[in-house]
Structure formats: C-alpha cells, structure tokens
mmCIF file of N, CA and C and ligand atoms in Angstrom:
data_model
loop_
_atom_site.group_PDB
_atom_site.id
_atom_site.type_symbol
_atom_site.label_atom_id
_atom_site.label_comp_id
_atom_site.label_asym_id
_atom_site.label_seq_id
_atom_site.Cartn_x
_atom_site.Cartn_y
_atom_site.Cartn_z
ATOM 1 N N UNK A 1 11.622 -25.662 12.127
ATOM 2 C CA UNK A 1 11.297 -24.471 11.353
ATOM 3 C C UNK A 1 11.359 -24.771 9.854
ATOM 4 N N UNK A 2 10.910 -23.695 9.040
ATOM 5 C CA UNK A 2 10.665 -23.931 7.820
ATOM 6 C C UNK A 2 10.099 -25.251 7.332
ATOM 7 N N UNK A 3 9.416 -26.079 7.752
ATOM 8 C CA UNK A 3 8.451 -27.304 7.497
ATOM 9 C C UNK A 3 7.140 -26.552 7.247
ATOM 10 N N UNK A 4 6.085 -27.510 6.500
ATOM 11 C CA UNK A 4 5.243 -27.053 6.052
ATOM 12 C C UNK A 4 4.010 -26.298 6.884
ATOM 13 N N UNK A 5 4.189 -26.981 7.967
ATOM 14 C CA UNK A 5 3.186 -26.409 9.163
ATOM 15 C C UNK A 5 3.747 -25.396 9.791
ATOM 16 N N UNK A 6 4.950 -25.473 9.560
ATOM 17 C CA UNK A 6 5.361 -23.846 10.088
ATOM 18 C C UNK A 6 4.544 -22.770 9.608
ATOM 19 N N UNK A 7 4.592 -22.824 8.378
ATOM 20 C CA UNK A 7 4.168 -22.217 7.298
ATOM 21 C C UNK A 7 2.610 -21.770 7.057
ATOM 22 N N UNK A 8 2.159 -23.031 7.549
ATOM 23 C CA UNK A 8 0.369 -22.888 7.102
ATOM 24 C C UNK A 8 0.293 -21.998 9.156
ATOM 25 N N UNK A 9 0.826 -22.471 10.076
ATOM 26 C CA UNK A 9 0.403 -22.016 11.421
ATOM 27 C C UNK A 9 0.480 -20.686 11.538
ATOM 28 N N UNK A 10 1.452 -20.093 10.689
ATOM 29 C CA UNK A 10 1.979 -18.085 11.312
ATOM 30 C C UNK A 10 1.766 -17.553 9.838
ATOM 31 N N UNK A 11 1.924 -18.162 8.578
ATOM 32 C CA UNK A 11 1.700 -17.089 7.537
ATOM 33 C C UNK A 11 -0.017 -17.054 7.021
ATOM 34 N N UNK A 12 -0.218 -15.811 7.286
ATOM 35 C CA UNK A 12 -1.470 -15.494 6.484
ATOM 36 C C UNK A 12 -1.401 -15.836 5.222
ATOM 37 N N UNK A 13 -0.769 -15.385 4.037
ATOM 38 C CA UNK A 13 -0.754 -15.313 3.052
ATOM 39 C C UNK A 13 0.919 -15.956 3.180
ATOM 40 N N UNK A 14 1.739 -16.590 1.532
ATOM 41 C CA UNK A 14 2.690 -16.656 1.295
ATOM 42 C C UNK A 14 3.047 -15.742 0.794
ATOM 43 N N UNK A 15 4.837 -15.549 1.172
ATOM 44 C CA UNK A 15 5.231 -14.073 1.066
ATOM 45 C C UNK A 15 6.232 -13.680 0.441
ATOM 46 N N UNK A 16 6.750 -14.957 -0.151
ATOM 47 C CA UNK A 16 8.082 -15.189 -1.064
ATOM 48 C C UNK A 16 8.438 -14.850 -2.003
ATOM 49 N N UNK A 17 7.140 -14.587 -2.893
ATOM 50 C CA UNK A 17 7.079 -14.192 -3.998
ATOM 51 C C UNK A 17 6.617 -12.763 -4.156
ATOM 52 N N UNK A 18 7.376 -11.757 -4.341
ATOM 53 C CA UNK A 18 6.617 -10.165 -4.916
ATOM 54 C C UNK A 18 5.925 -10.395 -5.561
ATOM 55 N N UNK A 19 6.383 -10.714 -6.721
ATOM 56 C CA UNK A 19 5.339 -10.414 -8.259
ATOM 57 C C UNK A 19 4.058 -11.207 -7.942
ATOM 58 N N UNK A 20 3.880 -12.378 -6.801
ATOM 59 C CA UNK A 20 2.561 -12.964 -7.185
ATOM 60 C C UNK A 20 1.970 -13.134 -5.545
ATOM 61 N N UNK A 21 2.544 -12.047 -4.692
ATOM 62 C CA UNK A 21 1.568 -11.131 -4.118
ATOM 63 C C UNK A 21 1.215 -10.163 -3.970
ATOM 64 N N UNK A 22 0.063 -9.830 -4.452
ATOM 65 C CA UNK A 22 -0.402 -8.542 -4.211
ATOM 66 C C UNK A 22 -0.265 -8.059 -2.438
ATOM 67 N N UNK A 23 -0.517 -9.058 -1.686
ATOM 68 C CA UNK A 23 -0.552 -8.373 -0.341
ATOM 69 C C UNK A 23 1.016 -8.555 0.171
ATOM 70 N N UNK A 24 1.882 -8.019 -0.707
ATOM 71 C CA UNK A 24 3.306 -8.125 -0.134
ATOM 72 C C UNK A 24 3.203 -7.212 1.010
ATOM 73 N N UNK A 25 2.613 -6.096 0.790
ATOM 74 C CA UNK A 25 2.600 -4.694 1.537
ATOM 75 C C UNK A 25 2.371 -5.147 2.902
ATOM 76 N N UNK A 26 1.358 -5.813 3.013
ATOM 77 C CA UNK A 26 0.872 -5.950 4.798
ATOM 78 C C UNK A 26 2.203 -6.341 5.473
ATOM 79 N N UNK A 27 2.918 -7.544 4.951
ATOM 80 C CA UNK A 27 4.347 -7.142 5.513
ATOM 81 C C UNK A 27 5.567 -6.338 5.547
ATOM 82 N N UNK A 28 5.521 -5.725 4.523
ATOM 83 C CA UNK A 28 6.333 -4.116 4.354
ATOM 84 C C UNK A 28 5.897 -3.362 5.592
ATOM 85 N N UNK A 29 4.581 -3.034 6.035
ATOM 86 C CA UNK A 29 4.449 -2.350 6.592
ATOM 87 C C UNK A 29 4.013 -2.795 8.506
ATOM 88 N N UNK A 30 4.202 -4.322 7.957
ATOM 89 C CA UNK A 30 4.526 -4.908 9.714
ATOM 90 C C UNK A 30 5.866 -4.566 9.987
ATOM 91 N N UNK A 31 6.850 -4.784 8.954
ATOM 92 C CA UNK A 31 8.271 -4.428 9.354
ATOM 93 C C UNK A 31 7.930 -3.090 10.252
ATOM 94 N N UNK A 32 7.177 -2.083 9.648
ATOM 95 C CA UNK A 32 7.035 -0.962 10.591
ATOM 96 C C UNK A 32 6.276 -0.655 11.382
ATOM 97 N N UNK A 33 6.295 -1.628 12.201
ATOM 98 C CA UNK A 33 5.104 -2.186 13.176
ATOM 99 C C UNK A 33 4.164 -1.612 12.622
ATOM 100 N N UNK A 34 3.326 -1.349 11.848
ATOM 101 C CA UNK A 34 1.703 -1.305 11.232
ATOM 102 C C UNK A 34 1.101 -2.331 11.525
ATOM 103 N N UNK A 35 -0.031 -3.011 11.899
ATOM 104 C CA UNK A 35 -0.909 -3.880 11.413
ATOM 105 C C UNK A 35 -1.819 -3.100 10.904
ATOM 106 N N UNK A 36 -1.853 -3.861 9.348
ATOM 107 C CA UNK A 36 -2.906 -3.132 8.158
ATOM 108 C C UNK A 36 -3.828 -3.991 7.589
ATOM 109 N N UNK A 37 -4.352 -3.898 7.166
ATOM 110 C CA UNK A 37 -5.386 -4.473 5.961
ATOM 111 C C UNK A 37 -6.244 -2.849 5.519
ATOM 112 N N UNK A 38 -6.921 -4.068 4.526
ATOM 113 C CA UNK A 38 -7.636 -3.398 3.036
ATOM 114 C C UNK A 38 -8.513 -2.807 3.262
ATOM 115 N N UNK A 39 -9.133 -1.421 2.849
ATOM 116 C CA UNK A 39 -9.951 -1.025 2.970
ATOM 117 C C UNK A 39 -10.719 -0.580 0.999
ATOM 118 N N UNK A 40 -11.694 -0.395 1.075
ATOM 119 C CA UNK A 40 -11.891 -0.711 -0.317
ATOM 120 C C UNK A 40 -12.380 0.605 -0.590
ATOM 121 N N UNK A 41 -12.170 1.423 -1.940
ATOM 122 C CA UNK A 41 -12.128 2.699 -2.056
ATOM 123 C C UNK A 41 -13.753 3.264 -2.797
ATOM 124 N N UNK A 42 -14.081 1.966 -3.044
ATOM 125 C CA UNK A 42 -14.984 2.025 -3.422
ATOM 126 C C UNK A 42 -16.791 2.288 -2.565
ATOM 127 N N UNK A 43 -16.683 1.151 -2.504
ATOM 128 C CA UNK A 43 -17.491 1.131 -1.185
ATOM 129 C C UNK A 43 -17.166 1.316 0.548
ATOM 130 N N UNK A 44 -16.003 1.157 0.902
ATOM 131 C CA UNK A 44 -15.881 1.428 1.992
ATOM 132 C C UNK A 44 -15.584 0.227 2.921
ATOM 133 N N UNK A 45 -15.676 -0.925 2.472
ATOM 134 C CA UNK A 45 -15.827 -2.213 3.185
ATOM 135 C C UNK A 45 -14.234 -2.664 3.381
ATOM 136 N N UNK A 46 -14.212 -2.351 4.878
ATOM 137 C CA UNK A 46 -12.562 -3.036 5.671
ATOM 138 C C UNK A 46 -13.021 -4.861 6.081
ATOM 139 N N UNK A 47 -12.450 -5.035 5.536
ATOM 140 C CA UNK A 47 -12.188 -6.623 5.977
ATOM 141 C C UNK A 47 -11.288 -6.658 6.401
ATOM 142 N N UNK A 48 -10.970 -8.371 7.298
ATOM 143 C CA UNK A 48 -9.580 -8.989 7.938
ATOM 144 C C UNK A 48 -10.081 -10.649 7.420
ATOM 145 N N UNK A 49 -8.939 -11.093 6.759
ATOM 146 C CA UNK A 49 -7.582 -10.539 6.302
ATOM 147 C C UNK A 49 -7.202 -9.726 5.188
ATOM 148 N N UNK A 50 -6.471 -8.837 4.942
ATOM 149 C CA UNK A 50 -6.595 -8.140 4.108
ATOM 150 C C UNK A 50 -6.615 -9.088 2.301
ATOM 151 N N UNK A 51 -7.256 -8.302 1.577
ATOM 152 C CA UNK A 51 -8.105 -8.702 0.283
ATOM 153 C C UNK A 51 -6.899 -8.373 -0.768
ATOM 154 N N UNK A 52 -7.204 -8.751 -2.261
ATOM 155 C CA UNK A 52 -6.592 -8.309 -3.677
ATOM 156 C C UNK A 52 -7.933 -7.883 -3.925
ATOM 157 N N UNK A 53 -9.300 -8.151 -3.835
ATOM 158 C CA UNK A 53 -10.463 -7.686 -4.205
ATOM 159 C C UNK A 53 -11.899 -7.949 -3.353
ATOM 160 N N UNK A 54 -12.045 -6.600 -3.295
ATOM 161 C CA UNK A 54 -12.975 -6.553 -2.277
ATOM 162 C C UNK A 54 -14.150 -7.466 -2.554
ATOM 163 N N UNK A 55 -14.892 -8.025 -0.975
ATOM 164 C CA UNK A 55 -15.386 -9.315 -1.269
ATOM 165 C C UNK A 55 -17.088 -8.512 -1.661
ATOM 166 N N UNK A 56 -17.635 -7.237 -1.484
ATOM 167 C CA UNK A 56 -19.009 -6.914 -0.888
ATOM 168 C C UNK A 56 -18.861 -6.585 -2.628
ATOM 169 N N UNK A 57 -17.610 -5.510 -3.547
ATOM 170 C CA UNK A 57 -18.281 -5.271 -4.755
ATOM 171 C C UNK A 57 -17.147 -5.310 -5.863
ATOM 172 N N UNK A 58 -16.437 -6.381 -5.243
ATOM 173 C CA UNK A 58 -15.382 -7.146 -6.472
ATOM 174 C C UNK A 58 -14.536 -5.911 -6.817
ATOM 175 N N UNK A 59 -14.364 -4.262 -6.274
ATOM 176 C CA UNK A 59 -13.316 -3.808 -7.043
ATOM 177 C C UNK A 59 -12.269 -4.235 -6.287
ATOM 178 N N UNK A 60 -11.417 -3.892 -6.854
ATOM 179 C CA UNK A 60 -9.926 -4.215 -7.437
ATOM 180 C C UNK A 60 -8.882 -2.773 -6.294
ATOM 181 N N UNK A 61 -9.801 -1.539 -6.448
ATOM 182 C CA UNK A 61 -9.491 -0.531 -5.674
ATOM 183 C C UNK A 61 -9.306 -0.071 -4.245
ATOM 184 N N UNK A 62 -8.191 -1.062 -3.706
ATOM 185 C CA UNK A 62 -8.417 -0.802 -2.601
ATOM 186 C C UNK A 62 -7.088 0.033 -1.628
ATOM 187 N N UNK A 63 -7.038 0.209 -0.584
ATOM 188 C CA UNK A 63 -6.098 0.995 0.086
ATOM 189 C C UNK A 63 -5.415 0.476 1.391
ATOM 190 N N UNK A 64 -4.672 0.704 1.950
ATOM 191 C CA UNK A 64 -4.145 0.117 2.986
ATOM 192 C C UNK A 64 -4.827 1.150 4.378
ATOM 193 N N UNK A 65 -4.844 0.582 5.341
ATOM 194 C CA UNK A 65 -5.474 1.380 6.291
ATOM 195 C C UNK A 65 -4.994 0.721 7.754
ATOM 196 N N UNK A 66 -4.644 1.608 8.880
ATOM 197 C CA UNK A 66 -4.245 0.814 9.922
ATOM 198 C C UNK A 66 -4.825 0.393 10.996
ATOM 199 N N UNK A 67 -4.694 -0.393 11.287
ATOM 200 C CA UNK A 67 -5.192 -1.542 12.628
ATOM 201 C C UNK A 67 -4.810 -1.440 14.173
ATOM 202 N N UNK A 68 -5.854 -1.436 14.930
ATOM 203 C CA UNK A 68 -5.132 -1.044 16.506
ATOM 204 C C UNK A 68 -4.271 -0.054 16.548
ATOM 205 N N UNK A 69 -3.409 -0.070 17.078
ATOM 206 C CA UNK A 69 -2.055 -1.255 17.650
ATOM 207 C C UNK A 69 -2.943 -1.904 19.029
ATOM 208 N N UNK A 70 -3.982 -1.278 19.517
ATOM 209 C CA UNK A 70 -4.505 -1.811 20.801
ATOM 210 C C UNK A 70 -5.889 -2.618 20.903
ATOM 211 N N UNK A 71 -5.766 -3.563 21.211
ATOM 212 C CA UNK A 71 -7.516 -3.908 21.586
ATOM 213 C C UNK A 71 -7.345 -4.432 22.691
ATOM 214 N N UNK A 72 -8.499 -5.066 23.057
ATOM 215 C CA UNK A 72 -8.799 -6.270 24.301
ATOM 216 C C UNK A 72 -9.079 -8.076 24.046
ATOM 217 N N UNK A 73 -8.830 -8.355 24.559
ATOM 218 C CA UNK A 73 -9.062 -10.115 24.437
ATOM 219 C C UNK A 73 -10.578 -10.169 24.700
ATOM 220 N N UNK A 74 -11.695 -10.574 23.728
ATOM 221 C CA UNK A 74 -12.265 -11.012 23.657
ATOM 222 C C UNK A 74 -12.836 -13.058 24.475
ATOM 223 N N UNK A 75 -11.979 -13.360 23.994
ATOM 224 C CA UNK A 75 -12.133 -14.403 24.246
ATOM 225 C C UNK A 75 -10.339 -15.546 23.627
ATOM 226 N N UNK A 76 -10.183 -16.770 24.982
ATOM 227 C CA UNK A 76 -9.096 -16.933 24.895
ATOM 228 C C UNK A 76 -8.591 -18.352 24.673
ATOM 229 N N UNK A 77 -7.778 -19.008 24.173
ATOM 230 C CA UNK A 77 -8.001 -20.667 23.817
ATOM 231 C C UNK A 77 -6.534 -21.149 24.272
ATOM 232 N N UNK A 78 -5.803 -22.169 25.218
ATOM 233 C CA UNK A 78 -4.709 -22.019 25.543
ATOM 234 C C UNK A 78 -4.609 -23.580 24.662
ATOM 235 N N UNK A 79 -3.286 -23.833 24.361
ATOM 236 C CA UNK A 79 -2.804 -25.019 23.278
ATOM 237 C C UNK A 79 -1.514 -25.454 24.009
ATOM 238 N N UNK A 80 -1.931 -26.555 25.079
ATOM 239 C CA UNK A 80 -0.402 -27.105 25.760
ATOM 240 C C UNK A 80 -0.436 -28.471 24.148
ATOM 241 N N UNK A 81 -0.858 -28.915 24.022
ATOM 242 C CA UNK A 81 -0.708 -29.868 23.259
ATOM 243 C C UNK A 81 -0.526 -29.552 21.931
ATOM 244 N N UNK A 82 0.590 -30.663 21.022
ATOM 245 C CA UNK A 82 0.007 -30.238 19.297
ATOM 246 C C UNK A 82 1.099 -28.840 18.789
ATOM 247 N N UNK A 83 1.739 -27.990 20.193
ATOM 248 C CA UNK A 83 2.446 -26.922 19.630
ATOM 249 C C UNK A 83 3.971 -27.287 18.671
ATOM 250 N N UNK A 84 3.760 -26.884 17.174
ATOM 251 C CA UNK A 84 4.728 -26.942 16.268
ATOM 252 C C UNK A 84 6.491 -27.007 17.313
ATOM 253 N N UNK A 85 7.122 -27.235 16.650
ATOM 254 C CA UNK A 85 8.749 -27.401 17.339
ATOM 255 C C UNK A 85 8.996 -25.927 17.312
ATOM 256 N N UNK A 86 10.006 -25.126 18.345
ATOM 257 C CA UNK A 86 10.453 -24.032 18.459
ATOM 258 C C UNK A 86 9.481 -22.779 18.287
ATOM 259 N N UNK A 87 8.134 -23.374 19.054
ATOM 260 C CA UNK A 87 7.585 -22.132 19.744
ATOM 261 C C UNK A 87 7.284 -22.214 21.241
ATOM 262 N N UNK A 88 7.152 -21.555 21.935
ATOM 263 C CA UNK A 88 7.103 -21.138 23.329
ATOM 264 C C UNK A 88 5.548 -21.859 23.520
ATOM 265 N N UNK A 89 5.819 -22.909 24.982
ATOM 266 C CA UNK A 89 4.287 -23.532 25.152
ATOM 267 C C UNK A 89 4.183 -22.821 26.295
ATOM 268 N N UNK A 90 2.761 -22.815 26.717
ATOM 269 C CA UNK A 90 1.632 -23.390 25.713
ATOM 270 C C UNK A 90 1.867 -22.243 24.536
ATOM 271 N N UNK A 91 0.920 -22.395 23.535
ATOM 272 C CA UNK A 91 0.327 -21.461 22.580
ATOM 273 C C UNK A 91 -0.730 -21.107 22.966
ATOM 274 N N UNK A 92 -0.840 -19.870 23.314
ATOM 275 C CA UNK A 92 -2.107 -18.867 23.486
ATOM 276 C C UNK A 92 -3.023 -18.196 22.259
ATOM 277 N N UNK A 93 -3.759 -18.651 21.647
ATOM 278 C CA UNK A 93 -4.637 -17.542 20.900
ATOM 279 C C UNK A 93 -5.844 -17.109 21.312
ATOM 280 N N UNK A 94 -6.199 -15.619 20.441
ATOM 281 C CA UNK A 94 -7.233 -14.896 21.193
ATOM 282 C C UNK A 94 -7.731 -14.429 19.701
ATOM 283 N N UNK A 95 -8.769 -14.100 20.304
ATOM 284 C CA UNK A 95 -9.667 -13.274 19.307
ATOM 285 C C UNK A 95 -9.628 -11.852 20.015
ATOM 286 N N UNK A 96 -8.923 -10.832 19.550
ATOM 287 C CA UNK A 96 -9.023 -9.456 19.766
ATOM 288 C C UNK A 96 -9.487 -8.483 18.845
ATOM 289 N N UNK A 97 -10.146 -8.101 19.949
ATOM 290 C CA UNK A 97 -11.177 -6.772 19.562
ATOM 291 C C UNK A 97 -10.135 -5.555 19.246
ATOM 292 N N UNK A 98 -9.861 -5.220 18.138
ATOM 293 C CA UNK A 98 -9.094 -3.929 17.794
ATOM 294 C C UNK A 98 -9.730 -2.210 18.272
ATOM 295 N N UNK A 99 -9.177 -1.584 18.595
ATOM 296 C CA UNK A 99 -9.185 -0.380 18.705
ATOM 297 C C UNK A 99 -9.661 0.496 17.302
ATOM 298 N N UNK A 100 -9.620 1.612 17.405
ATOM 299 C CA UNK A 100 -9.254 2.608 16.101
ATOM 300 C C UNK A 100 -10.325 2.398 15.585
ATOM 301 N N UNK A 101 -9.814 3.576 14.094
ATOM 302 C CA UNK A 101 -11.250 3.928 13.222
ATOM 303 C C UNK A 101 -11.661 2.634 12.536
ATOM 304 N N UNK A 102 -10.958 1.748 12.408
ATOM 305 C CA UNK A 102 -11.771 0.338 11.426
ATOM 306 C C UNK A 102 -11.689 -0.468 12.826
ATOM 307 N N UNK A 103 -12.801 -0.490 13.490
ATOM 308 C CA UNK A 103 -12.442 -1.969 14.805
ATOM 309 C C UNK A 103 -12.942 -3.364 14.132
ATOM 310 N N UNK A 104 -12.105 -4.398 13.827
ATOM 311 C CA UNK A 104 -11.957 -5.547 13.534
ATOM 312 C C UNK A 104 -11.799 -6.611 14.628
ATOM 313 N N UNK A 105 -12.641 -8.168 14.723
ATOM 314 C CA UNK A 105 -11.834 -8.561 15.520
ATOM 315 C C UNK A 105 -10.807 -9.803 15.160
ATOM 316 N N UNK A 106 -10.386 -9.956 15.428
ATOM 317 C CA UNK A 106 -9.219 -10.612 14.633
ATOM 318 C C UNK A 106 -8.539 -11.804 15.794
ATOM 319 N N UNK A 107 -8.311 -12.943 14.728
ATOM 320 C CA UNK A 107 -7.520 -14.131 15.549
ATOM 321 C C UNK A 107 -6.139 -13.839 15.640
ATOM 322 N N UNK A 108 -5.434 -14.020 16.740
ATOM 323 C CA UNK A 108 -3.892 -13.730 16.651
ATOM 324 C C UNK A 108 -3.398 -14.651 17.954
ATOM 325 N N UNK A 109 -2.392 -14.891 17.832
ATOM 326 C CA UNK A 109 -1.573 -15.463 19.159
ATOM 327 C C UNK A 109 -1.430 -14.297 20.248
ATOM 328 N N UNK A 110 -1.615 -14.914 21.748
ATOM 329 C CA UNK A 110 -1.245 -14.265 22.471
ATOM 330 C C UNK A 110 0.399 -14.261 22.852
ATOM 331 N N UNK A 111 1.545 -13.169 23.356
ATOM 332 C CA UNK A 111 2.802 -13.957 24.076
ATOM 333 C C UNK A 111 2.950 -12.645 25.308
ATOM 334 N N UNK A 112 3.830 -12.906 25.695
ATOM 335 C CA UNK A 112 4.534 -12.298 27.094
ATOM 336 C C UNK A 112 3.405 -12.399 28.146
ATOM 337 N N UNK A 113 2.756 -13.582 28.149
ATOM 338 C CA UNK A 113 1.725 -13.667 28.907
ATOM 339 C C UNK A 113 1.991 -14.976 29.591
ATOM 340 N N UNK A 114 1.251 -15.360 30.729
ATOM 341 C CA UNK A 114 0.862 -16.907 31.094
ATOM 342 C C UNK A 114 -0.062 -16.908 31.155
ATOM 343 N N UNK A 115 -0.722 -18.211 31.108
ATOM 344 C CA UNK A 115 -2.102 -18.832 30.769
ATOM 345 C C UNK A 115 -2.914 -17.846 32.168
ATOM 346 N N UNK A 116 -2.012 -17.858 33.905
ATOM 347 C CA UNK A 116 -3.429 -17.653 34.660
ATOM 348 C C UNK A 116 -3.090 -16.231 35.108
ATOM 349 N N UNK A 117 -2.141 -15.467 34.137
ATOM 350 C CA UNK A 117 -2.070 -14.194 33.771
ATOM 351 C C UNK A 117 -3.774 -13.702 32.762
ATOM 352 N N UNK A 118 -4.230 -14.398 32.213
ATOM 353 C CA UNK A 118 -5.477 -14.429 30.802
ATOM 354 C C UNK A 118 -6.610 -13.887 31.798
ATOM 355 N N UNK A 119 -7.084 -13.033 30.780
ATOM 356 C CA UNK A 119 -8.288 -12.489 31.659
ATOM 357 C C UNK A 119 -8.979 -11.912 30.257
ATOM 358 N N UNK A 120 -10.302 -12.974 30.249
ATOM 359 C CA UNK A 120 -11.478 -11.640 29.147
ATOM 360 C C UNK A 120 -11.617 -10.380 29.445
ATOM 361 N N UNK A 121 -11.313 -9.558 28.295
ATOM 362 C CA UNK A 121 -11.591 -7.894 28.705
ATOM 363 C C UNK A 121 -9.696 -6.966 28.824
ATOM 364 N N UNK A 122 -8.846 -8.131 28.706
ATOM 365 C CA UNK A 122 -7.603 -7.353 29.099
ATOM 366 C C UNK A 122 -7.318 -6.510 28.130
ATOM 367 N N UNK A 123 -6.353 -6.031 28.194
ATOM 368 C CA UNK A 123 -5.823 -4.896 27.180
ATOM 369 C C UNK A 123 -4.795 -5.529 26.500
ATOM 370 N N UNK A 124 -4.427 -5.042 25.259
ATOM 371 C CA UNK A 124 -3.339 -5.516 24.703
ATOM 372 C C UNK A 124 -3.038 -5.027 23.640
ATOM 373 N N UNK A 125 -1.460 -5.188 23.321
ATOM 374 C CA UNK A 125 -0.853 -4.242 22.229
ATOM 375 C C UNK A 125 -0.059 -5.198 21.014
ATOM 376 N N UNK A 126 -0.112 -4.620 19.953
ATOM 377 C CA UNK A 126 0.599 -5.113 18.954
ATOM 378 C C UNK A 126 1.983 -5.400 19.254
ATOM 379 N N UNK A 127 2.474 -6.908 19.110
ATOM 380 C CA UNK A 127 4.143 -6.803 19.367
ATOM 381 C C UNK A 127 4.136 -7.628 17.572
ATOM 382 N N UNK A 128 5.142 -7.200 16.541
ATOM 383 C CA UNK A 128 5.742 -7.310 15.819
ATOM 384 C C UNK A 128 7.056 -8.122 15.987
ATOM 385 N N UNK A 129 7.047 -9.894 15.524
ATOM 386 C CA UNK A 129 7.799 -10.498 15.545
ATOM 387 C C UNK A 129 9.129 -11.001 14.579
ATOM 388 N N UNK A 130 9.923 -10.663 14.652
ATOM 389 C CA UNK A 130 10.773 -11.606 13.179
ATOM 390 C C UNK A 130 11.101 -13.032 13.516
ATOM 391 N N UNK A 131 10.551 -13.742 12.784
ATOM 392 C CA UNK A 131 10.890 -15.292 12.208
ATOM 393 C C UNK A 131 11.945 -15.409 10.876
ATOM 394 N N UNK A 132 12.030 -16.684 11.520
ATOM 395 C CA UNK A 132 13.440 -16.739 10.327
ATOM 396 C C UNK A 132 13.194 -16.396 8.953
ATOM 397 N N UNK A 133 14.352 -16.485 8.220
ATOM 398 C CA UNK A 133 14.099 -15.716 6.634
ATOM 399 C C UNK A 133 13.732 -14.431 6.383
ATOM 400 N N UNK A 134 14.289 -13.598 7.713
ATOM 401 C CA UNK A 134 13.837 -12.266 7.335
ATOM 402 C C UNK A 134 12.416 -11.973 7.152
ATOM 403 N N UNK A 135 11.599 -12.626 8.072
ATOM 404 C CA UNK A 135 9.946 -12.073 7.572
ATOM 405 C C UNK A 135 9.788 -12.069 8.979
ATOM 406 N N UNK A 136 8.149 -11.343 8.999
ATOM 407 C CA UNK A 136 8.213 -10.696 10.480
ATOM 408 C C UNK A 136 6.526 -11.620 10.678
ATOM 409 N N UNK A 137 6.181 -11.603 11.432
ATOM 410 C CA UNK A 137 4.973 -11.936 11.602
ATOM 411 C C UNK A 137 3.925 -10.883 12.714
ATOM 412 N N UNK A 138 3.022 -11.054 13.934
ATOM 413 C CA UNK A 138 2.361 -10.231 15.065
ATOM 414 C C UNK A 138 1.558 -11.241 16.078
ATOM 415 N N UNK A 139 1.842 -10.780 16.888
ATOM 416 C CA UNK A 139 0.580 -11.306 17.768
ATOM 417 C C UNK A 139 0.934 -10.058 18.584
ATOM 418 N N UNK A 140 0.060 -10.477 20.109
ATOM 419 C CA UNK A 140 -0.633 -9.604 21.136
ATOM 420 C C UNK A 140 0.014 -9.550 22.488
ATOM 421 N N UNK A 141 0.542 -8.494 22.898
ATOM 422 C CA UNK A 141 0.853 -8.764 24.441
ATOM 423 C C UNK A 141 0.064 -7.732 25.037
ATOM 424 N N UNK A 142 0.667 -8.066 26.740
ATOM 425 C CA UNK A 142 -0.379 -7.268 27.304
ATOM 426 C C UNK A 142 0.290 -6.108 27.653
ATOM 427 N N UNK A 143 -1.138 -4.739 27.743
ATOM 428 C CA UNK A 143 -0.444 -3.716 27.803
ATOM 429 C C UNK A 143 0.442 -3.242 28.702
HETATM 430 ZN ZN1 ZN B 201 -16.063 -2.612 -2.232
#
C-alpha cells in the first residue's frame, strides 16, 4: 500500500491536497456514499470524470450532480494476473451503465462478486470503500 501504483490504480484524481483540488468534493461526498460528478451550468454537459472546466464550453461554472447508485454491467474484464499487493484476486472491472437523470457509463471495479457469478446485463449497486489514510474510494456490487 501507499506505493505509487497504488495510487495511479484506485485514485481518480490526487486528493491530498485541498487548496490544489478543485475536485476535493467528489470525495466529500463519496464519504456520503454519493457518486457525483460535474455537471456544467452553463451548457448542460455531464461528463465522467468529473471536470474543474467543462470540456464542450470551457466554463468554469459547474455543479455537482448525482450518479446511480444503480446500473448494470455492461461489459466485464477479469485480472487474475498483475493484481497490485493487498487487493482481493482476481480484480474484476466493468464498465457500468448508470441509472438516474445523468446515465453515464463509467469504468469501476467490480467486488462481492466471483468471476462465474459475472453476467452482462446484471444489476448493481454503489458500495463505497475506505482505503488507508482516511480516503474512501467505489466500485460495484451486485444488487
Ligand atoms: Zn459547458
């Protein structure tokens, strides 16, 4: 833990610093199980991962808005090999299709799953993780 690939594998953004992230919030508000990103006040354009400036018309104005908590697995990639020290093998990631008024689909780890548990089309819910140092991270279990 805490090695550099820890780091680049589960953090979206670095999160150490307040003052020199703007997207401190997306984890403020994973603490409360939210998954959020940006929605832009301007034009309207939700992206993933969430932005400091919207990519379609560069403002600066944007808002937080929430994500799922539910989608389906799209499609699924299992990782027995190559998995970092002190995570649970294999590593499962998926591309899930989010629920709700902004549907995004989004890369995330799958867990509380086994590989011939995996089925395209399943259901699945936001689980909100804490990793060391007091920061939380997300992936997907099933519903
Ligand atoms: Zn915009």
């Amino acid at each position: 833990m805490g090695n550099g690939r820890y780091t680049a594998t589960m953090d979206l953004f670095p999160q150490e610093d307040r003052d020199h992230n703007k997207l401190y919030q997306f984890y403020e508000n994973l603490k409360n199980n939210k998954l959020t990103t940006t929605k832009c006040k301007e034009c309207g354009t939700v992206k993933w991962p969430p932005r400091s400036v919207c990519p379609e018309c560069t403002s600066e104005d944007l808002e937080w808005v929430e994500l799922g908590p539910t989608g389906k697995v799209e499609i699924f990639t299992v990782e027995e090999v190559g998995v970092p020290e002190g995570f649970e093998r294999p590593l499962i990631h998926a591309l899930v299709e989010l629920d709700g008024p902004s549907p995004l689909t989004i890369f995330s780890r799958l867990v509380d799953v086994t590989p011939d548990q995996l089925k395209e089309g399943m259901r699945v819910v936001l689980k909100v993780m804490e990793i060391p140092r007091e920061r939380v991270t997300f992936a997907f279990k099933p519903v």
